[in-house]
Coordinates of C-alpha atoms in Angstrom, one line a residue:
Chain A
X1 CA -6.2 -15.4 26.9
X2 CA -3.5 -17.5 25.3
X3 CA -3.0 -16.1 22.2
X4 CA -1.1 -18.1 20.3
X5 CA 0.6 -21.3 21.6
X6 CA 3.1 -23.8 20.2
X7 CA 4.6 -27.5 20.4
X8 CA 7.0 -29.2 20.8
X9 CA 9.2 -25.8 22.4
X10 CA 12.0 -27.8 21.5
X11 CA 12.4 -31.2 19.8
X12 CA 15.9 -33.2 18.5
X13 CA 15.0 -34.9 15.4
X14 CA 17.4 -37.8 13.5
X15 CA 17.6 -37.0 9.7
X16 CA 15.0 -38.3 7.6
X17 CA 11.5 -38.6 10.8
X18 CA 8.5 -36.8 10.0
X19 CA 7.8 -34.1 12.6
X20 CA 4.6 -31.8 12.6
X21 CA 5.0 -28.6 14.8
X22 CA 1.8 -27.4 16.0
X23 CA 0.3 -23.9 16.4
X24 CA -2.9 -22.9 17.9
X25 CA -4.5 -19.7 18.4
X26 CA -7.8 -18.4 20.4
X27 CA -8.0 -15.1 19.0
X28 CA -10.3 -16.3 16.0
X29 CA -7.7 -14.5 13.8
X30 CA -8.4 -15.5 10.0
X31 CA -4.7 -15.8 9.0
X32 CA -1.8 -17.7 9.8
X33 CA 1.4 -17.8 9.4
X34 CA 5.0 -20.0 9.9
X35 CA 8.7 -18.6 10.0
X36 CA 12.2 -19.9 10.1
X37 CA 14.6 -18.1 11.7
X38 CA 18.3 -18.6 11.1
X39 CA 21.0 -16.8 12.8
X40 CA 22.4 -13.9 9.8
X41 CA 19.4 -14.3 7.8
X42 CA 16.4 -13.1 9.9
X43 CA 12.9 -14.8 10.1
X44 CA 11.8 -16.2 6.4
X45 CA 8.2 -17.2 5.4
X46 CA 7.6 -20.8 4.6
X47 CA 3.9 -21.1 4.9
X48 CA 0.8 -18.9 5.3
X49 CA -3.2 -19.1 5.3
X50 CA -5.5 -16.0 5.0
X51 CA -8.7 -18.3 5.6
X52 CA -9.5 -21.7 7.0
X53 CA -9.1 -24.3 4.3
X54 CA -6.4 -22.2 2.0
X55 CA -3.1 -22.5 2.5
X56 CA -0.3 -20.6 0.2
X57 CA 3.9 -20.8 -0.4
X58 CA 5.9 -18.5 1.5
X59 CA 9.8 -17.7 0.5
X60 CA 11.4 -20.4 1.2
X61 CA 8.2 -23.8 1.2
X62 CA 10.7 -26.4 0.3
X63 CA 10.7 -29.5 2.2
X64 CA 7.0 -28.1 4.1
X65 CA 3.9 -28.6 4.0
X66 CA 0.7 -27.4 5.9
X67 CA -2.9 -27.4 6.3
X68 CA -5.6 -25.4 7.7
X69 CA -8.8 -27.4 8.9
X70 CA -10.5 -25.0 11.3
X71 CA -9.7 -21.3 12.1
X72 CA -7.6 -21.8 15.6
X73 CA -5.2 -24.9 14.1
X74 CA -2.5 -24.3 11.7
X75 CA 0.3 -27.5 12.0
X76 CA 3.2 -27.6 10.3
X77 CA 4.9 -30.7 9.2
X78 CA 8.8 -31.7 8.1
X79 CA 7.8 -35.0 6.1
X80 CA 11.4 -36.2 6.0
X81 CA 14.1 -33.6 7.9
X82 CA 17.0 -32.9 6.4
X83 CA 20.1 -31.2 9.0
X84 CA 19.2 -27.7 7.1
X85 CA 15.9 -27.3 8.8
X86 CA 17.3 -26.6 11.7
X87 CA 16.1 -23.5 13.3
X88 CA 13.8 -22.0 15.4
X89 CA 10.5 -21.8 14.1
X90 CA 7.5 -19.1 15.0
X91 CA 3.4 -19.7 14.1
X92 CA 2.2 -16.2 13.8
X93 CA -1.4 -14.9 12.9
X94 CA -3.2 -11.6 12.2
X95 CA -7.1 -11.2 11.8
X96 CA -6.7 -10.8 8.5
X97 CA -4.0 -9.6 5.6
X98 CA -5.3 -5.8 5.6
X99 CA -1.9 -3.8 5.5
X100 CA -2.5 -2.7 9.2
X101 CA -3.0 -6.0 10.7
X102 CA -0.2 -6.8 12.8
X103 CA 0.9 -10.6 13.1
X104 CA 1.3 -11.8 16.6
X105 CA 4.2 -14.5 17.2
X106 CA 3.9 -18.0 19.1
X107 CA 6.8 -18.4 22.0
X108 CA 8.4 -20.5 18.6
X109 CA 10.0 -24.4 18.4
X110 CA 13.1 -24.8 18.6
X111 CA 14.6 -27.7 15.8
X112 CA 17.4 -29.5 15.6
X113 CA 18.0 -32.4 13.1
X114 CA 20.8 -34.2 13.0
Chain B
X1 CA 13.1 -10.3 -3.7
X2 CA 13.0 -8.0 -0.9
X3 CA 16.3 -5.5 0.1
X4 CA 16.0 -4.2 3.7
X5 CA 18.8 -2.8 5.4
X6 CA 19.4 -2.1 8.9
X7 CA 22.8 -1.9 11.2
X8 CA 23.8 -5.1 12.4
X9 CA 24.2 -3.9 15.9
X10 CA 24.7 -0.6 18.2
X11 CA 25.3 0.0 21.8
X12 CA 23.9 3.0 23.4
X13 CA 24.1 3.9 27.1
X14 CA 21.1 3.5 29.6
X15 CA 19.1 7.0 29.7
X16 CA 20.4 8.1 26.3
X17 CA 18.4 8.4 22.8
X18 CA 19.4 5.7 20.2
X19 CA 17.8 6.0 16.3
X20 CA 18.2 2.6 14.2
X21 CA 17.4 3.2 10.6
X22 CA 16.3 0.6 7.5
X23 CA 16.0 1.5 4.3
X24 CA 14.1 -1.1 2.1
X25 CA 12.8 -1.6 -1.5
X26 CA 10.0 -4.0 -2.2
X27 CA 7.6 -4.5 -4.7
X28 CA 4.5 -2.5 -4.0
X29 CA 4.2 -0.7 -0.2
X30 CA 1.3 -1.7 2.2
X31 CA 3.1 -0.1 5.2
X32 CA 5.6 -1.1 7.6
X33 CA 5.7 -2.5 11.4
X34 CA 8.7 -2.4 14.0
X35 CA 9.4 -5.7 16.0
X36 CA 11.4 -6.1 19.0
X37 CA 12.8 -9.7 19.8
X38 CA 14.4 -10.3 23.5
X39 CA 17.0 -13.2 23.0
X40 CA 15.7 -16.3 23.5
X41 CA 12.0 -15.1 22.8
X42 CA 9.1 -14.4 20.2
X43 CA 9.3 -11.0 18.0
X44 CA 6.9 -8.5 19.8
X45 CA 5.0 -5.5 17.6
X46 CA 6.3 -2.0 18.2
X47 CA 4.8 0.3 15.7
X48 CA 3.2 0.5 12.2
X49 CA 3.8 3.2 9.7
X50 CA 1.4 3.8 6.7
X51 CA 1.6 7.0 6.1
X52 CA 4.6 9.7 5.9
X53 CA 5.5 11.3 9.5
X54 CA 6.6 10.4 12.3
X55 CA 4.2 7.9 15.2
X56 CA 4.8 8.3 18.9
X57 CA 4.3 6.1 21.6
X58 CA 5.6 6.4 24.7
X59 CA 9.3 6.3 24.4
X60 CA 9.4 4.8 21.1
X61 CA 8.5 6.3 17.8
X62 CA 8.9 5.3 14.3
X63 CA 9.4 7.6 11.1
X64 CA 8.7 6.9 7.8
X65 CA 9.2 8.2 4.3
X66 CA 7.6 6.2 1.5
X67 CA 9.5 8.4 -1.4
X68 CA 13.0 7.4 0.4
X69 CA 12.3 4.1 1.2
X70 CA 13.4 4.8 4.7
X71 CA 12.1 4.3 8.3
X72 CA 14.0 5.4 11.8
X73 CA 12.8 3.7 15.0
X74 CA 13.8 6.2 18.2
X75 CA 13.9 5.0 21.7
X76 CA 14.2 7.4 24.4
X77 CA 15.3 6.9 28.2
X78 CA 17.1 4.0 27.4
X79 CA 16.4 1.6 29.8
X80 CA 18.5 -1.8 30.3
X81 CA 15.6 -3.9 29.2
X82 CA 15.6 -2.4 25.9
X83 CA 18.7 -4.7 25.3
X84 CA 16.8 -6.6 22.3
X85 CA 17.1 -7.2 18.5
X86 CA 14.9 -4.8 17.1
X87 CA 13.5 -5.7 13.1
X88 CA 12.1 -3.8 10.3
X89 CA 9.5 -5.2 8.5
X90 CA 8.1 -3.8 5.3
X91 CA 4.6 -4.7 3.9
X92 CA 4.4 -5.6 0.0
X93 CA 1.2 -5.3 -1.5
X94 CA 0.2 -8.6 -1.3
X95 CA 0.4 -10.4 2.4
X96 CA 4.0 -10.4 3.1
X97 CA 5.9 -9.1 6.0
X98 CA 9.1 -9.0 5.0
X99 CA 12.1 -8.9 7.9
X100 CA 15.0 -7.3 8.0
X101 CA 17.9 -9.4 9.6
X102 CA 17.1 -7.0 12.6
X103 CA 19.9 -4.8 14.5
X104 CA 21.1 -5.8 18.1
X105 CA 20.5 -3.1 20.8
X106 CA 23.0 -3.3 24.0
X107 CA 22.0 -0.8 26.5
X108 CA 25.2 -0.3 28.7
X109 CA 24.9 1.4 32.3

């Protein structure tokens, strides 16, 4: 079982590309989820979806956007980068959004736009 | 917004018993879950606390007191490998985890 896998692990992006990060996950888990996470200010939602074909604004959406076709896919795509979304980012999902259900992390992307 | 609070960092020697606190406020409570995050690597799940008490498993265990807004995670037997970044994460009542800018563990020999 994979669980939840991600690509690129790393990518070096010029200012201004479009770049989708992928996610997929085998564990047929309803929702979905993508962090940031920045040295000093932990990991931040930006995206999440609690069902295939809905999609919802995290803390900090800006300059993101997703979508949710099927259950196992949930991509993530920079449209133009800017040097601030550099980070390292995690997919996570959870088989639902009950209080007990406990999101599992992807291995993460590491970003870097210059 | 979300206030969590937990020690930036604490070093604790290898066999010894270590306690990292949070205290948190958020809007609504639907529980709250430990992570641990190796350098380098994806945050891991630990524990969840619902209810008031105290949750043991293995060598960890996780407290929690709704009324205080305050959780403990306790590792015993330190071991080396414990050497991680360790993150509180409270639940609102809607979907949101919400992290903690996590406390660095260095387990010393």
């Amino acid at each position: 079982i994979a669980g939840i896998t991600q690509a690129p692990t790393s990518q070096i992006l010029a200012a201004g590309r479009r770049m989708t990060l992928r996610c997929t996950q085998d564990m047929r888990h309803n929702a979905m989820y993508w962090y940031r996470q920045d040295l000093g200010l932990g990991l931040r939602l930006i995206h999440y979806s609690n069902t295939a074909g809905t999609t919802g604004k995290g803390e900090v959406p800006d300059g993101y956007s997703v979508s949710r076709a099927n259950t196992d896919d949930f991509p993530l795509t920079l449209a133009s980068a800017v040097p601030s979304q550099t980070s390292v980012y995690f997919c996570a999902s959870s088989a639902g959004l009950a209080g007990s259900d406990t999101q599992y992390f992807g291995p993460g992307t590491r970003l870097t736009v210059l | 917004g979300q206030n969590i609070d937990q020690p930036t960092e604490m070093t604790a020697t290898e066999g010894a018993i270590v306690q990292i606190n949070c205290t948190y406020q958020t809007s609504g409570f639907n529980g709250l879950f430990w992570y641990q995050q190796h350098a380098g690597e994806a945050p891991t799940f630990l524990s969840y606390n619902v209810l008031d008490g105290l949750e043991e498993k293995g060598r960890f265990s996780s407290f929690l007191s709704r009324s205080k807004g305050y959780s403990y995670l306790l590792l015993k037997e330190l071991q080396m490998k414990d050497s991680a970044s360790y993150l509180c994460a409270p639940r609102n009542s809607g979907y949101a985890l919400n992290f903690g800018k996590g406390t660095s563990l260095l387990v010393t020999p």
